[in-house]
Amino acid sequence: MKKPIKNLGKKLKPCPFCGRKMVFHKEIRINKYGKQVTYQYYLHEDYDIYHDESCILDEIDMPFTIGAGDANPDTGYIGEYAEDWNRREG
Ligand SMILES: [Zn+2]
């Protein structure tokens, strides 16, 4: 996995269930057609599938991610789903 880019994740509210921060990840993979595809998403900070203290969200969706395909690290735009995530109460 690529090194997380911390800046964008800092703009997200922490997880309401476990309190951990969310961290932005960007990965470039080659798909089966030989095309480069960029994947952007947020994961829990220090996400570790073998760690005991997993979040309830990770049990629902392994691992829990917030899609960030439209995020832009250069402009600081966190993406539509991340904005929804931040819009929640509390
Ligand atoms: Zn959590």
CSV table of C-alpha atoms and ligand atoms in Angstrom, one decimal:
chain,number,residue,atom,x,y,z
A,1,MET,CA,0.0,0.0,0.0
A,2,LYS,CA,1.2,3.5,-0.8
A,3,LYS,CA,2.1,6.0,1.8
A,4,PRO,CA,-0.9,7.9,3.2
A,5,ILE,CA,-1.1,11.5,2.4
A,6,LYS,CA,-2.0,13.0,5.7
A,7,ASN,CA,-3.2,16.5,4.7
A,8,LEU,CA,-6.6,15.6,3.3
A,9,GLY,CA,-7.5,13.2,6.1
A,10,LYS,CA,-6.9,15.9,8.6
A,11,LYS,CA,-10.0,17.7,7.2
A,12,LEU,CA,-12.3,14.8,8.0
A,13,LYS,CA,-14.0,14.4,11.3
A,14,PRO,CA,-12.8,11.4,13.3
A,15,CYS,CA,-14.8,8.2,13.3
A,16,PRO,CA,-17.9,8.4,15.4
A,17,PHE,CA,-17.6,4.8,16.5
A,18,CYS,CA,-13.9,4.4,17.5
A,19,GLY,CA,-12.7,8.0,17.5
A,20,ARG,CA,-9.7,7.3,15.2
A,21,LYS,CA,-8.8,9.8,12.5
A,22,MET,CA,-9.3,9.1,8.8
A,23,VAL,CA,-6.3,9.1,6.5
A,24,PHE,CA,-6.2,9.8,2.8
A,25,HIS,CA,-4.7,7.1,0.5
A,26,LYS,CA,-3.9,7.3,-3.2
A,27,GLU,CA,-2.9,4.3,-5.2
A,28,ILE,CA,-2.2,3.8,-8.8
A,29,ARG,CA,-2.8,0.4,-10.2
A,30,ILE,CA,-2.8,-1.1,-13.6
A,31,ASN,CA,-6.1,-2.7,-14.5
A,32,LYS,CA,-6.7,-5.8,-16.6
A,33,TYR,CA,-6.8,-3.7,-19.7
A,34,GLY,CA,-3.3,-2.3,-19.0
A,35,LYS,CA,-4.6,1.1,-18.1
A,36,GLN,CA,-3.5,3.1,-15.1
A,37,VAL,CA,-6.3,3.6,-12.7
A,38,THR,CA,-6.0,5.9,-9.7
A,39,TYR,CA,-7.8,4.9,-6.5
A,40,GLN,CA,-8.4,7.4,-3.8
A,41,TYR,CA,-10.0,6.7,-0.5
A,42,TYR,CA,-9.9,7.3,3.2
A,43,LEU,CA,-9.1,4.6,5.7
A,44,HIS,CA,-8.9,4.6,9.5
A,45,GLU,CA,-5.6,5.8,10.8
A,46,ASP,CA,-3.3,2.8,11.6
A,47,TYR,CA,-5.7,0.5,9.9
A,48,ASP,CA,-4.5,-3.1,10.6
A,49,ILE,CA,-6.7,-6.0,9.6
A,50,TYR,CA,-4.9,-8.2,12.2
A,51,HIS,CA,-5.3,-5.7,15.0
A,52,ASP,CA,-7.8,-6.6,17.7
A,53,GLU,CA,-9.2,-3.2,18.1
A,54,SER,CA,-11.0,-3.0,14.9
A,55,CYS,CA,-13.9,-0.6,14.4
A,56,ILE,CA,-17.5,-1.7,14.0
A,57,LEU,CA,-17.4,-0.1,10.6
A,58,ASP,CA,-14.5,-2.4,9.6
A,59,GLU,CA,-16.7,-5.4,10.6
A,60,ILE,CA,-19.4,-4.3,8.3
A,61,ASP,CA,-17.1,-3.5,5.4
A,62,MET,CA,-13.6,-5.0,5.3
A,63,PRO,CA,-11.9,-2.6,5.4
A,64,PHE,CA,-14.2,0.4,5.8
A,65,THR,CA,-13.3,3.1,3.3
A,66,ILE,CA,-14.7,6.4,2.3
A,67,GLY,CA,-14.4,6.8,-1.5
A,68,ALA,CA,-12.5,9.9,-2.6
A,69,GLY,CA,-12.3,9.5,-6.4
A,70,ASP,CA,-13.2,13.1,-6.9
A,71,ALA,CA,-10.8,14.5,-4.2
A,72,ASN,CA,-8.0,16.7,-5.2
A,73,PRO,CA,-4.9,16.8,-2.9
A,74,ASP,CA,-3.5,19.7,-4.8
A,75,THR,CA,-6.5,22.0,-4.1
A,76,GLY,CA,-7.4,20.4,-0.8
A,77,TYR,CA,-10.8,19.3,-2.0
A,78,ILE,CA,-11.8,16.3,0.1
A,79,GLY,CA,-14.4,14.8,-2.2
A,80,GLU,CA,-18.1,14.4,-2.2
A,81,TYR,CA,-18.3,11.4,0.2
A,82,ALA,CA,-15.9,13.0,2.6
A,83,GLU,CA,-18.1,16.1,2.7
A,84,ASP,CA,-21.1,14.0,3.5
A,85,TRP,CA,-19.1,12.3,6.2
A,86,ASN,CA,-18.3,15.7,7.7
A,87,ARG,CA,-21.8,16.9,7.4
A,88,ARG,CA,-23.1,14.5,10.1
A,89,GLU,CA,-24.0,15.8,13.5
A,90,GLY,CA,-21.5,15.7,16.4
B,1,ZN,ZN,-13.9,3.7,13.4
